[in-house]
Amino acid sequence: MQTILHSINAFNEAKQVIPGGVNSPVRAFGSVGGTPRFIKEGRGAYIVDEDNNSYIDFVQSYGPLILGHSDSLVVQAVQDSVAKGLSYGAPTELETNLAKEIISVCEGVEKIRFVNSGTEATMSAIRLARAFSGKDDIIKFEGCYHGHSDSLLVKSGSGLATFGETSSKGVIQDIAKHTLVARYNDLDSVKECIRLSGNVGCIIIEPIAGNMGLVPSKKDFLQGLRELCDKENIVLIIDEVMSGFRASLQGSYAFYGVKGDLSTYGKVIGGGMPLAAFGGRADIMDMLSPIGGVYQAGTLSGNPVAVSAGLATLALIKQDVGLYERLESLANRLAEGLMSAAKTYNIPLQTCVRGSMMGFFFAQEEVIDWNSAAKSDTEFYAKFHAKMLEKGVNFAPSQFETSFMCKPFNETIIDEVIEKARASFKELKA
Ligand SMILES: Cc1ncc(COP(=O)(O)O)c(C=O)c1O
């Protein structure tokens, strides 16, 4: 029997001083119930909580840790960098090296700037896109998440393809009204938004959405979006904060062959440290200060410790030929195993794999957008999540997240998870 007394006490104590006891809402287990585990360390495929319970970890810090927890070479690179100083507020050659690394593999990225979080990357990319296009309105897609800047905390108004409404208190309607919300995988809804506004300068999309569960774009949809943006002089921002260096070395490009005018990166490029970036066409990027008039800055931007973690991570990924194929095959093995176990107990399940990303929904029908994702059985997910946690498997505490494979995973680990899922389904159906 698992003891989680330490986590229970730690959570109660945290709630006295941190709103909800957490520094990012999903960690509070609000949508699955129960007590979030307080983690004291991570090694490879596993995390260990303060009560010494160990879990196979499919969260991997919500994506960054493609090499698993505490990869020894990444840790070494960080330690070496720390020994030379934490931050200088001056340029380093490390930043140029990381910029070159990313530019060498990411199609359409000619210049890049580093920031500290995905939120900053998308926020800055949108400011730049507005300046370049000279148009105020932007389009985002229902179910896509791009961080928590005001323009992007917007949901669809009454009916789709409308001017947005705020999805957070404190975001004023005057800002939300400049964000139109279209339906994912539905080009007509995008056309309708463009028509309605008459002033759309930018479209931002997760090409492989991972924030409503895993829902990839359809190929003709993403390609159609590219053509539409070209036709209408709209800046297309491909948000690869999650899918970049995750779905494949080239992110979504390997699946769709679609380039953004701007692209945003985060998670894997920082190897677990706070690092993100936005980049793209040189003529757009050169509008940034200090060359151009679009202001953007950061005290810790391009921080040497984070950049060193990123450089080490990308070098290790590149060296490991076949890494993405191996992780994809493990993701497929997990998806097939879960499907077969669910079938035994008559549990409706949909699965999806893109490279090292795997998603599953307790739903009857294929999930192609937020509408269909929202039909999944979140109560059953909560029960499944709790059962798996008791058995030492950490899936994300929400139906609408993605599971991430990492380098230290192997077939034995995946098969163990499938057996535990089978046992959980049996208990839940008993
Ligand atoms: C696609 C995407 N864009 C942007 C963000 C925001 O990144 P951050 O949490 O680093 O601010 C996320 C975070 O999950 C994301 O998945």
Short mmCIF file of C-alpha atoms and ligand atoms in Angstrom, two decimals:
data_model
loop_
_atom_site.label_atom_id
_atom_site.label_comp_id
_atom_site.label_asym_id
_atom_site.label_seq_id
_atom_site.Cartn_x
_atom_site.Cartn_y
_atom_site.Cartn_z
CA MET A 1 0.00 0.00 0.00
CA GLN A 2 1.43 3.35 -1.08
CA THR A 3 1.97 5.98 1.62
CA ILE A 4 1.73 9.59 0.54
CA LEU A 5 1.66 11.23 3.96
CA HIS A 6 4.65 13.43 3.23
CA SER A 7 3.05 14.74 0.03
CA ILE A 8 -0.25 15.40 1.86
CA ASN A 9 1.54 17.44 4.52
CA ALA A 10 3.74 19.23 1.99
CA PHE A 11 0.68 20.18 -0.10
CA ASN A 12 -1.15 21.56 2.95
CA GLU A 13 1.90 23.59 3.90
CA ALA A 14 2.41 24.86 0.34
CA LYS A 15 -1.22 26.03 0.21
CA GLN A 16 -0.51 28.39 3.13
CA VAL A 17 2.03 30.36 1.12
CA ILE A 18 1.51 29.60 -2.60
CA PRO A 19 -1.92 30.05 -4.24
CA GLY A 20 -3.37 26.56 -4.57
CA GLY A 21 -0.03 25.20 -3.35
CA VAL A 22 1.46 25.18 -6.87
CA ASN A 23 3.27 27.42 -9.33
CA SER A 24 1.35 26.18 -12.36
CA PRO A 25 -2.33 25.22 -12.01
CA VAL A 26 -2.40 21.72 -13.55
CA ARG A 27 0.01 20.50 -10.88
CA ALA A 28 -2.69 20.91 -8.20
CA PHE A 29 -4.61 17.85 -9.53
CA GLY A 30 -7.76 20.00 -9.78
CA SER A 31 -9.21 17.99 -12.66
CA VAL A 32 -8.37 14.51 -11.38
CA GLY A 33 -8.66 14.99 -7.61
CA GLY A 34 -6.32 13.54 -5.02
CA THR A 35 -2.99 14.80 -3.77
CA PRO A 36 -0.21 15.94 -6.06
CA ARG A 37 3.00 14.10 -5.34
CA PHE A 38 5.84 16.28 -4.12
CA ILE A 39 8.87 15.16 -6.05
CA LYS A 40 12.36 15.06 -4.61
CA GLU A 41 14.29 13.68 -7.58
CA GLY A 42 14.14 12.36 -11.11
CA ARG A 43 16.38 9.74 -12.73
CA GLY A 44 15.97 8.55 -16.30
CA ALA A 45 12.43 7.26 -16.79
CA TYR A 46 11.50 7.69 -13.12
CA ILE A 47 10.59 10.32 -10.57
CA VAL A 48 10.65 9.74 -6.81
CA ASP A 49 8.33 11.49 -4.36
CA GLU A 50 9.01 12.68 -0.82
CA ASP A 51 7.56 9.41 0.55
CA ASN A 52 10.08 7.47 -1.57
CA ASN A 53 7.49 6.17 -4.03
CA SER A 54 8.90 5.79 -7.51
CA TYR A 55 6.89 6.43 -10.72
CA ILE A 56 7.46 5.77 -14.40
CA ASP A 57 7.08 9.32 -15.66
CA PHE A 58 5.12 10.18 -18.81
CA VAL A 59 5.03 13.88 -17.92
CA GLN A 60 8.78 14.50 -18.26
CA SER A 61 8.32 18.07 -17.05
CA TYR A 62 5.54 18.49 -19.68
CA GLY A 63 7.84 17.69 -22.56
CA PRO A 64 11.34 19.12 -22.20
CA LEU A 65 13.09 15.98 -20.97
CA ILE A 66 13.39 13.93 -24.14
CA LEU A 67 16.62 12.48 -22.72
CA GLY A 68 14.87 11.61 -19.44
CA HIS A 69 15.52 13.00 -15.98
CA SER A 70 19.05 14.08 -15.00
CA ASP A 71 20.85 12.94 -18.12
CA SER A 72 24.44 12.82 -16.90
CA LEU A 73 25.93 14.77 -19.83
CA VAL A 74 23.31 17.52 -19.64
CA VAL A 75 23.83 17.79 -15.88
CA GLN A 76 27.59 17.95 -16.46
CA ALA A 77 27.18 20.73 -19.03
CA VAL A 78 25.06 22.70 -16.56
CA GLN A 79 27.56 22.17 -13.74
CA ASP A 80 30.45 23.27 -15.94
CA SER A 81 28.55 26.38 -16.93
CA VAL A 82 27.45 27.21 -13.37
CA ALA A 83 31.08 27.06 -12.25
CA LYS A 84 31.85 29.96 -14.63
CA GLY A 85 29.02 32.22 -13.47
CA LEU A 86 25.23 32.25 -13.51
CA SER A 87 24.46 35.16 -15.81
CA TYR A 88 26.38 38.10 -17.30
CA GLY A 89 23.86 40.38 -18.97
CA ALA A 90 26.20 40.40 -21.97
CA PRO A 91 26.31 38.32 -25.14
CA THR A 92 28.05 34.94 -25.14
CA GLU A 93 29.26 32.74 -27.99
CA LEU A 94 27.11 29.97 -26.52
CA GLU A 95 23.99 31.84 -27.69
CA THR A 96 25.30 32.08 -31.26
CA ASN A 97 26.13 28.37 -31.18
CA LEU A 98 22.62 27.43 -30.03
CA ALA A 99 21.08 29.78 -32.60
CA LYS A 100 23.13 28.08 -35.34
CA GLU A 101 22.15 24.63 -34.10
CA ILE A 102 18.44 25.43 -34.28
CA ILE A 103 18.68 27.27 -37.59
CA SER A 104 20.56 24.34 -39.12
CA VAL A 105 17.61 21.98 -38.62
CA CYS A 106 14.49 24.14 -38.43
CA GLU A 107 13.07 24.95 -41.85
CA GLY A 108 12.16 28.60 -42.32
CA VAL A 109 14.16 29.85 -39.34
CA GLU A 110 16.80 32.31 -40.55
CA LYS A 111 17.22 34.26 -37.34
CA ILE A 112 16.23 33.48 -33.80
CA ARG A 113 15.99 35.21 -30.43
CA PHE A 114 16.07 33.51 -27.04
CA VAL A 115 13.65 34.17 -24.19
CA ASN A 116 12.86 32.38 -20.92
CA SER A 117 9.48 30.75 -21.51
CA GLY A 118 7.13 29.64 -24.25
CA THR A 119 4.71 32.34 -23.12
CA GLU A 120 7.30 35.01 -23.83
CA ALA A 121 8.14 33.43 -27.19
CA THR A 122 4.56 33.47 -28.50
CA MET A 123 3.78 36.88 -26.99
CA SER A 124 6.84 38.39 -28.66
CA ALA A 125 6.18 36.63 -31.97
CA ILE A 126 2.66 38.07 -32.03
CA ARG A 127 3.91 41.60 -31.35
CA LEU A 128 6.36 41.19 -34.21
CA ALA A 129 3.73 39.73 -36.54
CA ARG A 130 1.39 42.64 -35.81
CA ALA A 131 4.15 45.15 -36.51
CA PHE A 132 5.16 43.39 -39.75
CA SER A 133 1.64 43.00 -41.10
CA GLY A 134 0.39 46.36 -39.85
CA LYS A 135 -2.85 44.60 -38.86
CA ASP A 136 -4.23 44.29 -35.32
CA ASP A 137 -6.31 41.11 -35.24
CA ILE A 138 -4.99 37.60 -34.72
CA ILE A 139 -6.53 34.15 -35.08
CA LYS A 140 -5.95 31.30 -32.67
CA PHE A 141 -7.59 27.88 -32.58
CA GLU A 142 -9.99 26.54 -30.01
CA GLY A 143 -8.16 24.05 -27.77
CA CYS A 144 -4.67 25.31 -28.63
CA TYR A 145 -2.58 26.74 -25.82
CA HIS A 146 0.22 29.18 -26.41
CA GLY A 147 1.02 30.33 -22.89
CA HIS A 148 -0.67 32.89 -20.70
CA SER A 149 -0.20 36.28 -22.35
CA ASP A 150 -3.39 38.35 -22.48
CA SER A 151 -4.01 38.09 -26.25
CA LEU A 152 -3.88 34.31 -26.05
CA LEU A 153 -6.05 33.69 -22.98
CA VAL A 154 -9.07 33.86 -25.20
CA LYS A 155 -11.82 31.37 -25.98
CA SER A 156 -14.41 31.39 -28.70
CA GLY A 157 -17.37 33.67 -28.24
CA SER A 158 -20.92 32.43 -28.72
CA GLY A 159 -20.49 30.08 -31.67
CA LEU A 160 -17.20 29.49 -33.39
CA ALA A 161 -15.35 31.75 -35.80
CA THR A 162 -16.22 34.79 -33.76
CA PHE A 163 -14.34 37.49 -31.95
CA GLY A 164 -12.94 35.96 -28.79
CA GLU A 165 -14.00 36.30 -25.19
CA THR A 166 -11.59 36.34 -22.29
CA SER A 167 -10.87 32.96 -20.77
CA SER A 168 -9.29 34.46 -17.66
CA LYS A 169 -10.44 37.14 -15.29
CA GLY A 170 -8.16 40.14 -15.59
CA VAL A 171 -7.90 39.91 -19.39
CA ILE A 172 -9.91 42.84 -20.65
CA GLN A 173 -12.43 42.46 -23.44
CA ASP A 174 -10.71 45.29 -25.34
CA ILE A 175 -7.73 42.97 -25.78
CA ALA A 176 -9.67 39.72 -26.26
CA LYS A 177 -11.73 41.25 -29.07
CA HIS A 178 -8.61 41.36 -31.25
CA THR A 179 -8.23 37.57 -31.02
CA LEU A 180 -10.60 35.57 -33.20
CA VAL A 181 -11.07 31.90 -32.46
CA ALA A 182 -11.33 29.35 -35.27
CA ARG A 183 -11.95 25.62 -35.17
CA TYR A 184 -8.91 23.32 -35.38
CA ASN A 185 -8.72 21.34 -38.61
CA ASP A 186 -11.45 23.49 -40.18
CA LEU A 187 -10.19 25.87 -42.86
CA ASP A 188 -13.65 27.30 -43.51
CA SER A 189 -13.80 28.59 -39.95
CA VAL A 190 -10.48 30.38 -40.54
CA LYS A 191 -11.82 31.97 -43.73
CA GLU A 192 -14.89 33.07 -41.82
CA CYS A 193 -12.72 34.74 -39.14
CA ILE A 194 -10.68 36.54 -41.80
CA ARG A 195 -13.86 37.78 -43.47
CA LEU A 196 -15.47 38.84 -40.20
CA SER A 197 -12.45 40.83 -39.05
CA GLY A 198 -11.10 42.29 -42.27
CA ASN A 199 -7.95 43.06 -40.28
CA VAL A 200 -6.20 39.75 -39.51
CA GLY A 201 -2.41 40.09 -39.48
CA CYS A 202 -1.40 36.85 -37.82
CA ILE A 203 -2.48 33.26 -37.29
CA ILE A 204 -0.93 31.19 -34.53
CA ILE A 205 -1.31 27.42 -34.39
CA GLU A 206 0.05 24.36 -32.62
CA PRO A 207 0.73 22.23 -35.72
CA ILE A 208 0.53 19.16 -33.51
CA ALA A 209 -1.77 20.28 -30.72
CA GLY A 210 -0.73 18.85 -27.38
CA ASN A 211 -2.77 20.97 -25.03
CA MET A 212 -6.22 19.49 -25.66
CA GLY A 213 -4.72 16.04 -25.44
CA LEU A 214 -2.76 15.11 -28.56
CA VAL A 215 -4.60 16.26 -31.69
CA PRO A 216 -2.50 16.61 -34.84
CA SER A 217 -3.42 18.88 -37.73
CA LYS A 218 -4.68 17.18 -40.84
CA LYS A 219 -2.10 17.60 -43.60
CA ASP A 220 -4.40 19.36 -46.08
CA PHE A 221 -5.59 21.68 -43.31
CA LEU A 222 -2.09 22.89 -42.35
CA GLN A 223 -1.01 23.18 -45.97
CA GLY A 224 -4.25 25.04 -46.74
CA LEU A 225 -3.57 27.38 -43.85
CA ARG A 226 -0.13 28.18 -45.29
CA GLU A 227 -1.66 28.97 -48.69
CA LEU A 228 -4.36 31.12 -47.13
CA CYS A 229 -1.78 33.12 -45.16
CA ASP A 230 0.24 33.71 -48.33
CA LYS A 231 -2.85 34.81 -50.22
CA GLU A 232 -4.09 37.15 -47.48
CA ASN A 233 -0.69 38.53 -46.39
CA ILE A 234 -1.02 37.04 -42.94
CA VAL A 235 1.98 36.08 -40.82
CA LEU A 236 1.76 32.39 -39.89
CA ILE A 237 3.24 31.52 -36.50
CA ILE A 238 3.88 27.83 -36.05
CA ASP A 239 4.03 27.25 -32.31
CA GLU A 240 6.51 24.41 -31.86
CA VAL A 241 7.09 25.02 -28.14
CA MET A 242 5.91 21.45 -27.51
CA SER A 243 6.39 19.71 -30.87
CA GLY A 244 9.80 21.23 -31.72
CA PHE A 245 12.60 18.63 -31.41
CA ARG A 246 9.87 16.40 -29.89
CA ALA A 247 7.68 15.07 -32.69
CA SER A 248 10.86 14.78 -34.77
CA LEU A 249 14.21 16.53 -34.99
CA GLN A 250 12.53 19.02 -37.33
CA GLY A 251 9.37 19.21 -35.25
CA SER A 252 6.14 19.29 -37.25
CA TYR A 253 7.94 20.05 -40.52
CA ALA A 254 8.84 16.38 -40.99
CA PHE A 255 5.12 15.51 -40.96
CA TYR A 256 3.65 18.41 -42.93
CA GLY A 257 6.39 20.18 -44.87
CA VAL A 258 4.87 23.49 -43.76
CA LYS A 259 7.09 26.43 -42.76
CA GLY A 260 5.95 29.25 -40.51
CA ASP A 261 6.89 32.86 -41.23
CA LEU A 262 7.73 32.76 -37.55
CA SER A 263 8.11 29.72 -35.30
CA THR A 264 8.30 29.43 -31.55
CA TYR A 265 10.32 26.93 -29.55
CA GLY A 266 10.73 26.00 -25.89
CA LYS A 267 10.76 22.85 -23.77
CA VAL A 268 13.31 20.48 -25.46
CA ILE A 269 15.62 23.30 -26.62
CA GLY A 270 16.28 24.16 -22.97
CA GLY A 271 16.81 20.57 -21.86
CA GLY A 272 14.78 21.21 -18.68
CA MET A 273 16.04 24.73 -17.98
CA PRO A 274 13.98 27.91 -18.55
CA LEU A 275 14.72 28.63 -22.20
CA ALA A 276 12.54 29.31 -25.23
CA ALA A 277 12.88 31.14 -28.53
CA PHE A 278 11.12 32.67 -31.47
CA GLY A 279 12.59 32.81 -34.93
CA GLY A 280 11.80 32.91 -38.61
CA ARG A 281 12.21 34.99 -41.73
CA ALA A 282 15.12 37.42 -41.43
CA ASP A 283 13.09 40.32 -42.87
CA ILE A 284 10.56 39.91 -40.05
CA MET A 285 13.08 39.16 -37.28
CA ASP A 286 15.14 42.22 -38.22
CA MET A 287 12.23 44.41 -37.16
CA LEU A 288 13.23 43.59 -33.57
CA SER A 289 15.01 46.08 -31.38
CA PRO A 290 17.89 47.08 -31.51
CA ILE A 291 17.68 47.01 -35.35
CA GLY A 292 13.99 47.73 -35.72
CA GLY A 293 11.20 49.32 -33.78
CA VAL A 294 9.64 46.25 -32.12
CA TYR A 295 10.74 46.22 -28.51
CA GLN A 296 11.59 42.95 -26.81
CA ALA A 297 14.14 42.25 -24.06
CA GLY A 298 15.02 40.08 -21.04
CA THR A 299 17.42 40.26 -18.08
CA LEU A 300 18.07 36.51 -18.18
CA SER A 301 17.41 35.92 -21.90
CA GLY A 302 20.05 33.64 -23.42
CA ASN A 303 21.23 32.78 -19.91
CA PRO A 304 24.47 30.76 -20.19
CA VAL A 305 23.38 27.96 -17.87
CA ALA A 306 20.12 27.36 -19.75
CA VAL A 307 21.83 27.69 -23.12
CA SER A 308 24.47 25.14 -22.05
CA ALA A 309 21.70 22.68 -21.11
CA GLY A 310 20.09 23.30 -24.51
CA LEU A 311 23.33 22.85 -26.45
CA ALA A 312 24.12 19.59 -24.65
CA THR A 313 20.58 18.29 -25.21
CA LEU A 314 20.54 19.06 -28.93
CA ALA A 315 24.03 17.59 -29.40
CA LEU A 316 22.97 14.36 -27.69
CA ILE A 317 19.76 14.15 -29.71
CA LYS A 318 21.66 14.60 -32.97
CA GLN A 319 24.25 11.97 -32.02
CA ASP A 320 21.58 9.41 -31.22
CA VAL A 321 20.65 8.37 -34.74
CA GLY A 322 17.32 6.58 -34.68
CA LEU A 323 16.21 8.14 -31.37
CA TYR A 324 12.92 9.48 -32.73
CA GLU A 325 12.09 6.24 -34.54
CA ARG A 326 12.76 4.27 -31.36
CA LEU A 327 10.63 6.58 -29.23
CA GLU A 328 7.85 6.53 -31.82
CA SER A 329 7.87 2.76 -31.83
CA LEU A 330 7.62 2.74 -28.01
CA ALA A 331 4.76 5.24 -28.21
CA ASN A 332 2.99 3.00 -30.73
CA ARG A 333 3.59 -0.03 -28.51
CA LEU A 334 1.98 1.81 -25.59
CA ALA A 335 -0.94 3.02 -27.71
CA GLU A 336 -1.61 -0.48 -29.06
CA GLY A 337 -1.26 -2.04 -25.60
CA LEU A 338 -3.71 0.42 -24.07
CA MET A 339 -6.15 -0.15 -26.94
CA SER A 340 -6.04 -3.89 -26.50
CA ALA A 341 -6.49 -3.67 -22.70
CA ALA A 342 -9.37 -1.21 -23.10
CA LYS A 343 -11.03 -3.45 -25.65
CA THR A 344 -10.98 -6.37 -23.20
CA TYR A 345 -13.04 -4.34 -20.76
CA ASN A 346 -15.21 -2.59 -23.33
CA ILE A 347 -13.79 0.82 -22.58
CA PRO A 348 -13.96 3.31 -25.46
CA LEU A 349 -10.47 4.61 -26.18
CA GLN A 350 -8.86 6.74 -28.90
CA THR A 351 -5.09 6.91 -29.22
CA CYS A 352 -2.72 9.01 -31.27
CA VAL A 353 1.05 9.07 -31.79
CA ARG A 354 3.34 11.71 -33.33
CA GLY A 355 6.98 10.83 -32.82
CA SER A 356 7.73 10.72 -29.11
CA MET A 357 4.31 12.22 -28.26
CA MET A 358 1.41 9.94 -27.37
CA GLY A 359 -2.16 10.84 -26.51
CA PHE A 360 -5.21 8.88 -25.44
CA PHE A 361 -8.82 9.87 -24.87
CA PHE A 362 -11.58 7.87 -23.24
CA ALA A 363 -13.88 8.74 -26.12
CA GLN A 364 -16.14 6.95 -28.60
CA GLU A 365 -15.15 8.94 -31.68
CA GLU A 366 -11.91 10.09 -33.29
CA VAL A 367 -10.71 13.35 -31.76
CA ILE A 368 -9.98 16.03 -34.36
CA ASP A 369 -10.66 19.30 -32.52
CA TRP A 370 -11.66 20.73 -29.17
CA ASN A 371 -15.33 19.84 -29.71
CA SER A 372 -14.56 16.14 -30.04
CA ALA A 373 -11.86 16.22 -27.32
CA ALA A 374 -14.35 17.73 -24.89
CA LYS A 375 -16.66 14.72 -25.36
CA SER A 376 -14.18 12.40 -23.67
CA ASP A 377 -14.94 10.88 -20.30
CA THR A 378 -12.90 13.02 -17.92
CA GLU A 379 -14.32 11.28 -14.85
CA PHE A 380 -13.05 7.93 -16.08
CA TYR A 381 -9.69 9.52 -16.86
CA ALA A 382 -9.49 10.82 -13.27
CA LYS A 383 -10.14 7.32 -11.89
CA PHE A 384 -7.63 5.75 -14.28
CA HIS A 385 -5.05 8.37 -13.40
CA ALA A 386 -5.43 7.65 -9.66
CA LYS A 387 -5.17 3.87 -10.18
CA MET A 388 -2.04 4.23 -12.29
CA LEU A 389 -0.45 6.58 -9.78
CA GLU A 390 -1.08 4.04 -7.00
CA LYS A 391 0.69 1.49 -9.19
CA GLY A 392 3.69 3.74 -9.83
CA VAL A 393 2.87 5.28 -13.21
CA ASN A 394 2.69 9.05 -13.60
CA PHE A 395 0.40 10.21 -16.41
CA ALA A 396 -0.47 13.93 -16.54
CA PRO A 397 -3.20 14.99 -14.10
CA SER A 398 -5.62 15.96 -16.88
CA GLN A 399 -7.26 14.19 -19.81
CA PHE A 400 -6.20 17.14 -21.97
CA GLU A 401 -2.44 16.68 -21.83
CA THR A 402 0.05 14.62 -23.83
CA SER A 403 2.28 11.74 -22.71
CA PHE A 404 5.97 11.98 -23.54
CA MET A 405 8.42 9.18 -24.27
CA CYS A 406 12.05 9.68 -23.29
CA LYS A 407 15.34 8.05 -24.19
CA PRO A 408 15.61 5.83 -21.07
CA PHE A 409 12.24 4.16 -21.85
CA ASN A 410 12.38 0.65 -23.25
CA GLU A 411 9.99 -2.15 -24.16
CA THR A 412 10.10 -3.66 -20.67
CA ILE A 413 8.99 -0.39 -19.10
CA ILE A 414 6.22 0.10 -21.65
CA ASP A 415 4.98 -3.47 -21.18
CA GLU A 416 4.92 -2.96 -17.42
CA VAL A 417 2.76 0.14 -17.93
CA ILE A 418 0.40 -1.75 -20.23
CA GLU A 419 -0.03 -4.51 -17.63
CA LYS A 420 -0.74 -1.92 -14.95
CA ALA A 421 -3.27 -0.24 -17.22
CA ARG A 422 -4.94 -3.60 -17.84
CA ALA A 423 -5.13 -4.20 -14.07
CA SER A 424 -6.52 -0.68 -13.54
CA PHE A 425 -9.21 -1.15 -16.21
CA LYS A 426 -10.18 -4.45 -14.58
CA GLU A 427 -10.51 -2.83 -11.14
CA LEU A 428 -12.49 0.08 -12.54
CA LYS A 429 -14.89 -2.22 -14.38
CA ALA A 430 -15.30 -4.65 -11.44
C1 LIG B 1 2.44 24.87 -27.63
C2 LIG B 1 2.81 25.68 -26.43
N1 LIG B 1 3.05 26.98 -26.57
C3 LIG B 1 3.39 27.75 -25.52
C4 LIG B 1 3.47 27.22 -24.26
C5 LIG B 1 3.85 28.09 -23.10
O1 LIG B 1 5.12 27.76 -22.65
P1 LIG B 1 5.59 28.09 -21.16
O2 LIG B 1 4.81 27.22 -20.25
O3 LIG B 1 7.06 27.80 -21.17
O4 LIG B 1 5.31 29.54 -20.94
C6 LIG B 1 3.22 25.87 -24.06
C7 LIG B 1 3.29 25.27 -22.72
O5 LIG B 1 2.92 24.17 -22.47
C8 LIG B 1 2.89 25.07 -25.18
O6 LIG B 1 2.65 23.75 -25.06
#
